[in-house]
Amino acid sequence: MAESKIVDAKVIVACPARNFVTLKITTSDGLYGLGDGTLNGRELAVAAYLRDHVAPCLIGRDAERIEDTWQYLYRGAYWRRGPVTMAAIAAVDVALWDLKAKRAGMPLYQLLGGRCREGVTVYAHANGHSLDGLLDSVAHHIELGYKAIRVQAAVPGVPDVYGVPHGSQPYEPADSSLPREETWSTPKYMRFAPEMMEAVRARFGFDLALLHDAHHRLTPIEAAALGKSLEGYRLFWLEDATPAENQEAFRLIRQHTTTPLAVGEVFNSIFDCQRLISEQLIDYIRTSVVHAGGITHLRRIASFAGLYGVRTGCHGPTDLSPIGMGAALHFDLSIPNFGIQEHMPHAPLTDEFFPHAYTYANGMMHPGEAPGHGVEIDEAAAEKFPYKRAYLPVCRLEDGTMHNW
Ligand code: KDG
Ligand code: MG
């Protein structure tokens, strides 16, 4: 086989409808691979980490040595973990998997062991400024073929709730050049959540897989109470009920409710979920290819989770680029303990900038059969879409206390 040494590692930061960080690794045999390193609201930190600290170490390395390169960047850096570091490692890792699959002339999922299922079941986002608006949105997504839907609605008396569009644009949280302030009231939310689920089940029945994201707003005992109050609505999962820095907090929730629990979109390492998984405190691990160190590390997390009956539910918002989405779909198709994949469609401009082989039909996605992960970038157009500073909101309680967003 011809030698495949890395000759270039280029960071592309562009804003085709929103900001994305892409790494393009080129090898001596003229191939290239693409990786996503987007970290919402902190994009330039990853770009600098890649450009200034990682790229110089990649030049001359054997592109085929994916695991060794992962270990080199993780162990070799001394300063381990953290979202910036792990998103940068993920970008390198996915670009190298893309390259290896292109060299092999096969879609990445084949290289990962072949498919374990026909396609990847995805869940959509339905949201509304009111209960009626939410129900219309659920009906719309059912028409589009989705069998699993996440529901979020404005809580009466609470302005700007998480998961509900700000204004009339499609929901996109990083929407302002300085962090917008949202307000939060746990008691109002706790009263409203069962009412919302009741309305959805009353209109659409129990065949629909129903998901909900509490977005880290509750204390462990509040989360336990919410889980208990929603049991009759048979959720597919309750997501991020409480922050998981303290993994033991989930034991308390578990002791009180059988509502399935999902967590992990902000995790970047297997150590962030070691106890959650080994003590079976959760049902779905939501780590993403992009924020948890790439396919190499995500496979390790999934294998570990499989030992304990925990299934995957990869994060898939618009703030992961189509490259991140494509990579996730190959991963999802190839692992035994896949649960579900989040699908938040990108803006048309984003899809144009990242032409891709993956497809959606009838509630399922498929990564396609193109060699590699099947996602390209219109590099020539990057200059037309310069980086635009955009922050996620912050959150305060009604008395002004800073809270978790
Ligand atoms: O960047 C933050 C978003 O990715 C996050 O708020 C989305 O919670 C989210 C989800 O479940 O998709
Ligand atoms: Mg979430």
Coordinates of C-alpha atoms and ligand atoms in Angstrom, one line a residue:
M1 CA 0.0 0.0 0.0
A2 CA 1.2 3.5 -0.8
E3 CA 2.5 5.6 2.1
S4 CA -0.1 7.9 3.7
K5 CA 1.7 10.6 5.6
I6 CA -0.1 13.7 6.8
V7 CA 1.1 16.7 4.7
D8 CA -1.4 19.4 5.7
A9 CA -4.0 20.0 8.5
K10 CA -6.1 23.1 7.7
V11 CA -8.7 24.6 10.0
I12 CA -11.8 26.1 8.2
V13 CA -14.0 28.4 10.3
A14 CA -17.2 29.4 8.4
C15 CA -20.7 30.6 9.1
P16 CA -23.1 29.2 6.5
A17 CA -26.2 30.1 8.6
R18 CA -24.3 29.4 11.8
N19 CA -20.6 28.9 12.9
F20 CA -18.8 25.6 12.2
V21 CA -15.2 24.5 12.7
T22 CA -13.9 22.0 10.2
L23 CA -10.5 20.3 10.0
K24 CA -9.2 19.1 6.6
I25 CA -6.3 16.7 6.8
T26 CA -4.5 16.0 3.5
T27 CA -2.1 13.1 3.0
S28 CA 0.9 12.4 0.8
D29 CA -1.2 10.1 -1.5
G30 CA -3.5 13.1 -2.4
L31 CA -6.5 12.1 -0.3
Y32 CA -8.2 14.2 2.4
G33 CA -10.4 13.6 5.3
L34 CA -12.8 16.0 7.1
G35 CA -13.6 16.3 10.8
D36 CA -16.0 18.5 12.8
G37 CA -14.7 20.4 15.8
T38 CA -17.6 22.8 16.4
L39 CA -18.2 23.8 20.0
N40 CA -21.2 26.1 20.2
G41 CA -20.3 29.7 21.3
R42 CA -16.6 28.7 21.8
E43 CA -15.7 27.9 18.2
L44 CA -12.5 30.0 18.0
A45 CA -11.0 28.3 21.1
V46 CA -11.1 24.9 19.3
A47 CA -9.9 26.5 16.0
A48 CA -6.9 28.0 17.9
Y49 CA -6.2 24.7 19.8
L50 CA -6.2 22.9 16.4
R51 CA -4.3 25.4 14.4
D52 CA -1.7 26.4 17.0
H53 CA -1.2 23.3 19.0
V54 CA -2.4 20.2 17.2
A55 CA -1.7 20.8 13.5
P56 CA 2.1 21.2 13.8
C57 CA 2.3 17.8 15.5
L58 CA 0.3 16.0 12.8
I59 CA 2.6 16.9 9.9
G60 CA 4.6 13.8 8.9
R61 CA 2.5 11.4 10.9
D62 CA 1.2 8.1 9.5
A63 CA -2.5 8.9 8.8
E64 CA -3.4 5.2 9.2
R65 CA -2.5 5.1 12.9
I66 CA -5.8 6.4 14.2
E67 CA -5.7 4.9 17.7
D68 CA -2.0 5.9 18.2
T69 CA -2.8 9.5 17.1
W70 CA -5.7 9.6 19.5
Q71 CA -3.5 8.5 22.4
Y72 CA -0.7 10.9 21.3
L73 CA -3.1 13.8 21.4
Y74 CA -4.9 12.7 24.6
R75 CA -2.0 11.3 26.8
G76 CA 0.7 13.2 25.0
A77 CA -0.8 16.6 25.8
Y78 CA -0.5 16.2 29.6
W79 CA -3.6 18.5 29.9
R80 CA -6.3 16.0 29.4
R81 CA -10.1 16.2 28.7
G82 CA -12.3 19.3 28.6
P83 CA -14.6 20.3 25.8
V84 CA -12.1 22.3 23.8
T85 CA -9.4 19.6 23.8
M86 CA -11.8 16.8 23.1
A87 CA -13.6 18.6 20.3
A88 CA -10.1 19.2 18.7
I89 CA -9.2 15.5 19.1
A90 CA -12.5 14.5 17.7
A91 CA -11.9 16.6 14.6
V92 CA -8.6 14.9 14.0
D93 CA -10.1 11.4 14.7
V94 CA -13.1 11.8 12.4
A95 CA -10.9 13.2 9.6
L96 CA -8.6 10.1 9.9
W97 CA -11.5 7.7 9.9
D98 CA -12.8 9.5 6.8
L99 CA -9.4 9.1 5.2
K100 CA -9.1 5.4 6.1
A101 CA -12.5 4.6 4.7
K102 CA -11.8 6.5 1.6
R103 CA -8.5 4.6 1.1
A104 CA -10.4 1.4 1.6
G105 CA -13.1 2.6 -0.9
M106 CA -15.9 1.9 1.5
P107 CA -18.5 3.7 3.6
L108 CA -17.2 4.2 7.1
Y109 CA -19.8 2.0 8.7
Q110 CA -18.4 -1.0 6.8
L111 CA -14.9 -0.3 8.3
L112 CA -16.5 -0.1 11.7
G113 CA -17.8 -3.6 11.4
G114 CA -20.8 -3.3 9.1
R115 CA -24.4 -2.4 9.8
C116 CA -26.3 -3.8 12.8
R117 CA -29.7 -2.5 11.5
E118 CA -31.5 -1.2 8.4
G119 CA -31.2 2.5 9.3
V120 CA -30.9 4.9 12.1
T121 CA -34.1 5.8 14.0
V122 CA -34.1 9.5 14.7
Y123 CA -36.1 11.8 16.9
A124 CA -37.3 15.3 15.8
H125 CA -37.9 18.5 17.8
A126 CA -41.4 19.7 18.2
N127 CA -41.9 23.0 20.0
G128 CA -44.5 25.7 20.5
H129 CA -45.1 29.1 22.1
S130 CA -48.3 27.5 23.4
L131 CA -49.7 24.0 23.9
D132 CA -51.7 24.4 20.7
G133 CA -48.6 25.5 18.9
L134 CA -46.7 22.4 20.3
L135 CA -49.5 20.1 19.2
D136 CA -49.4 21.5 15.6
S137 CA -45.7 21.0 15.6
V138 CA -46.0 17.4 16.7
A139 CA -48.7 16.8 14.0
H140 CA -46.3 18.3 11.4
H141 CA -43.4 16.0 12.4
I142 CA -45.7 13.0 12.4
E143 CA -46.6 13.9 8.8
L144 CA -42.9 14.1 8.0
G145 CA -42.7 10.5 9.1
Y146 CA -41.0 10.8 12.5
K147 CA -41.9 8.0 15.1
A148 CA -40.1 9.7 17.9
I149 CA -40.5 13.3 18.9
R150 CA -39.0 15.6 21.6
V151 CA -41.6 18.0 23.0
Q152 CA -40.8 21.4 24.5
A153 CA -43.3 24.3 25.0
A154 CA -43.3 27.7 26.6
V155 CA -44.2 27.5 30.3
P156 CA -47.0 29.9 31.2
G157 CA -45.6 32.8 33.1
V158 CA -42.0 32.1 32.2
P159 CA -40.5 34.2 29.4
D160 CA -38.1 32.5 26.9
V161 CA -38.0 28.9 27.9
Y162 CA -35.3 26.5 26.7
G163 CA -36.2 24.7 23.5
V164 CA -38.7 27.2 22.2
P165 CA -37.8 29.5 19.3
H166 CA -36.9 33.0 20.1
G167 CA -39.2 34.9 17.6
S168 CA -40.4 33.3 14.5
Q169 CA -37.2 31.7 13.2
P170 CA -36.6 27.9 13.6
Y171 CA -35.2 27.1 17.0
E172 CA -31.5 27.9 17.2
P173 CA -30.1 28.7 20.7
A174 CA -26.9 30.6 19.8
D175 CA -28.7 33.6 18.4
S176 CA -27.1 36.7 19.8
S177 CA -23.7 38.6 19.8
L178 CA -23.8 38.7 23.6
P179 CA -25.5 36.1 25.8
R180 CA -29.3 36.8 26.0
E181 CA -30.8 36.3 29.5
E182 CA -33.6 33.9 30.0
T183 CA -35.7 33.4 33.1
W184 CA -36.5 30.2 34.9
S185 CA -39.1 29.1 37.4
T186 CA -39.0 25.5 38.6
P187 CA -42.4 25.4 40.3
K188 CA -44.2 26.8 37.2
Y189 CA -42.3 24.3 35.0
M190 CA -43.1 21.3 37.3
R191 CA -46.8 22.2 37.3
F192 CA -46.9 22.6 33.5
A193 CA -44.8 19.5 32.3
P194 CA -47.5 16.8 33.2
E195 CA -50.1 19.0 31.5
M196 CA -48.0 19.2 28.4
M197 CA -47.6 15.4 28.3
E198 CA -51.3 14.9 28.9
A199 CA -52.2 17.0 26.0
V200 CA -49.8 15.3 23.6
R201 CA -50.8 11.7 24.7
A202 CA -54.5 12.7 24.6
R203 CA -54.2 13.8 21.0
F204 CA -51.6 11.4 19.5
G205 CA -51.9 8.3 21.7
F206 CA -49.1 6.1 23.0
D207 CA -47.5 4.8 19.8
L208 CA -45.4 7.9 19.5
A209 CA -42.0 7.7 21.3
L210 CA -42.0 10.9 23.4
L211 CA -38.9 12.6 24.6
H212 CA -38.3 15.7 26.8
D213 CA -35.3 17.8 27.7
A214 CA -35.2 19.4 31.2
H215 CA -31.8 21.0 30.2
H216 CA -30.1 20.8 33.6
R217 CA -32.6 23.0 35.4
L218 CA -33.7 20.8 38.3
T219 CA -32.1 19.6 41.6
P220 CA -31.9 15.8 42.0
I221 CA -35.1 15.6 44.2
E222 CA -37.0 17.9 41.8
A223 CA -35.9 15.7 38.9
A224 CA -37.1 12.6 40.9
A225 CA -40.5 14.3 41.4
L226 CA -40.8 15.2 37.8
G227 CA -39.9 11.7 36.6
K228 CA -42.5 10.3 39.0
S229 CA -45.2 12.8 37.8
L230 CA -44.5 11.8 34.2
E231 CA -44.5 8.0 34.6
G232 CA -48.1 7.6 33.3
Y233 CA -47.1 9.2 30.0
R234 CA -44.5 6.5 29.3
L235 CA -41.7 8.8 28.0
F236 CA -38.9 7.3 25.8
W237 CA -36.6 9.4 28.0
L238 CA -36.3 12.4 30.3
E239 CA -33.1 14.2 29.3
D240 CA -30.6 16.1 31.5
A241 CA -33.0 16.3 34.5
T242 CA -30.2 17.5 36.7
P243 CA -26.6 18.6 36.1
A244 CA -24.3 15.5 36.1
E245 CA -21.1 16.8 37.4
N246 CA -22.1 14.9 40.5
Q247 CA -22.8 11.5 39.0
E248 CA -24.2 10.2 42.3
A249 CA -27.1 12.7 42.0
F250 CA -28.7 10.3 39.6
R251 CA -28.9 7.6 42.2
L252 CA -31.5 9.7 44.1
I253 CA -33.5 10.2 40.9
R254 CA -33.3 6.5 40.1
Q255 CA -34.6 5.5 43.6
H256 CA -37.9 7.4 42.9
T257 CA -38.8 6.9 39.3
T258 CA -39.0 4.4 36.5
T259 CA -39.0 7.2 33.8
P260 CA -36.0 6.4 31.6
L261 CA -33.2 8.8 32.0
A262 CA -30.8 10.2 29.3
V263 CA -27.7 12.4 29.9
G264 CA -24.3 13.2 28.4
E265 CA -24.5 15.8 25.6
V266 CA -22.0 18.0 27.5
F267 CA -19.7 15.1 28.5
N268 CA -16.3 14.7 26.8
S269 CA -14.9 11.6 28.3
I270 CA -15.8 8.1 29.4
F271 CA -14.8 9.2 32.9
D272 CA -17.8 11.7 32.9
C273 CA -20.2 8.7 32.7
Q274 CA -18.2 5.9 34.3
R275 CA -20.4 5.7 37.5
L276 CA -23.6 6.6 35.7
I277 CA -23.1 3.6 33.5
S278 CA -21.6 1.1 35.8
E279 CA -24.2 1.7 38.5
Q280 CA -27.0 1.7 35.9
L281 CA -28.2 5.1 36.9
I282 CA -29.1 6.1 33.3
D283 CA -30.7 4.4 30.3
Y284 CA -29.2 6.4 27.4
I285 CA -25.8 7.9 27.1
R286 CA -26.0 11.0 24.9
T287 CA -22.2 11.8 24.2
S288 CA -21.6 12.9 20.6
V289 CA -18.8 12.1 18.2
V290 CA -17.8 15.8 18.2
H291 CA -17.7 16.5 21.9
A292 CA -16.5 13.2 23.2
G293 CA -13.2 12.7 21.3
G294 CA -14.4 11.3 18.0
I295 CA -15.4 7.9 16.8
T296 CA -12.5 6.2 18.6
H297 CA -13.5 7.4 22.0
L298 CA -17.3 7.2 21.4
R299 CA -17.0 3.5 20.5
R300 CA -15.2 2.9 23.8
I301 CA -18.0 4.6 25.7
A302 CA -20.6 2.6 23.8
S303 CA -18.9 -0.7 24.4
F304 CA -18.7 0.1 28.1
A305 CA -22.3 1.1 28.2
G306 CA -23.3 -2.1 26.4
L307 CA -22.1 -4.1 29.3
Y308 CA -24.7 -2.5 31.6
G309 CA -27.7 -2.4 29.2
V310 CA -27.3 1.3 28.6
R311 CA -28.0 2.4 25.0
T312 CA -26.8 5.4 23.0
G313 CA -28.7 8.5 22.0
C314 CA -26.2 10.8 20.3
H315 CA -26.6 14.5 20.6
G316 CA -27.4 15.8 17.1
P317 CA -28.3 19.5 17.2
T318 CA -27.6 22.1 14.5
D319 CA -24.5 23.1 16.3
L320 CA -22.8 19.9 15.1
S321 CA -22.0 20.3 11.4
P322 CA -23.2 17.8 8.8
I323 CA -19.7 16.2 9.1
G324 CA -20.5 15.5 12.8
M325 CA -24.0 14.2 11.8
G326 CA -22.6 12.0 9.0
A327 CA -20.0 10.5 11.4
A328 CA -22.6 9.9 14.0
L329 CA -24.8 8.0 11.5
H330 CA -22.0 5.6 10.6
F331 CA -21.4 5.0 14.3
D332 CA -25.1 4.5 15.0
L333 CA -25.5 2.0 12.2
S334 CA -22.5 -0.1 13.3
I335 CA -22.9 -0.5 17.1
P336 CA -25.0 -3.2 18.8
N337 CA -26.4 -1.0 21.6
F338 CA -27.8 1.9 19.6
G339 CA -30.9 3.6 21.1
I340 CA -31.8 6.6 19.0
Q341 CA -30.2 9.6 17.3
E342 CA -31.3 13.2 17.6
H343 CA -32.1 14.9 14.3
M344 CA -32.4 18.7 14.1
P345 CA -32.2 19.5 10.4
H346 CA -29.7 22.1 9.3
A347 CA -30.6 25.3 7.5
P348 CA -30.6 24.9 3.6
L349 CA -27.4 27.1 3.4
T350 CA -25.6 24.8 5.8
D351 CA -26.6 21.7 3.8
E352 CA -25.4 23.4 0.6
F353 CA -22.1 24.3 2.2
F354 CA -21.6 20.7 3.4
P355 CA -23.0 18.4 0.5
H356 CA -23.6 15.0 2.0
A357 CA -24.6 11.4 1.2
Y358 CA -26.8 10.9 4.3
T359 CA -30.6 10.9 3.8
Y360 CA -33.8 11.0 5.8
A361 CA -37.0 9.0 5.1
N362 CA -39.9 7.9 7.2
G363 CA -38.4 8.5 10.6
M364 CA -35.0 7.0 9.8
M365 CA -31.7 8.3 8.5
H366 CA -29.0 6.4 6.6
P367 CA -25.4 7.6 6.1
G368 CA -25.2 6.5 2.5
E369 CA -22.7 4.5 0.6
A370 CA -20.1 7.1 -0.4
P371 CA -16.6 6.1 0.6
G372 CA -15.6 7.7 3.9
H373 CA -18.3 9.4 6.0
G374 CA -19.8 10.9 2.9
V375 CA -19.8 14.6 3.8
E376 CA -17.9 17.2 1.8
I377 CA -17.3 20.9 2.2
D378 CA -17.5 23.7 -0.3
E379 CA -14.2 25.1 0.7
A380 CA -14.1 27.7 -2.0
A381 CA -17.3 29.3 -0.6
A382 CA -15.9 29.6 3.0
E383 CA -14.7 33.2 2.5
K384 CA -18.3 34.2 1.7
F385 CA -19.4 33.1 5.2
P386 CA -17.0 34.7 7.7
Y387 CA -17.3 33.8 11.4
K388 CA -20.0 35.7 13.3
R389 CA -19.8 35.9 17.1
A390 CA -22.8 34.1 18.6
Y391 CA -23.5 33.1 22.2
L392 CA -25.8 30.7 23.8
P393 CA -28.2 32.4 26.3
V394 CA -27.7 32.4 30.1
C395 CA -30.4 31.8 32.6
R396 CA -31.5 33.5 35.9
L397 CA -34.2 32.6 38.4
E398 CA -37.0 35.0 38.9
D399 CA -35.2 36.7 41.8
G400 CA -32.1 37.3 39.6
T401 CA -30.0 34.3 40.8
M402 CA -27.8 32.8 38.0
H403 CA -29.0 29.4 37.1
N404 CA -28.0 26.6 34.7
W405 CA -28.9 27.2 31.1
Ligands
KDG1 O1 -25.2 24.1 22.1 C1 -26.2 23.7 23.0 C2 -27.2 22.8 22.3 O2 -26.6 21.8 21.5 C3 -28.2 22.2 23.3 O3 -28.9 23.2 24.0 C4 -29.2 21.3 22.5 O4 -29.9 20.3 24.6 C5 -29.8 20.3 23.4 C6 -30.2 19.1 22.7 O5 -30.7 18.2 23.4 O6 -30.2 19.0 21.5
MG2 MG -30.3 18.4 25.4

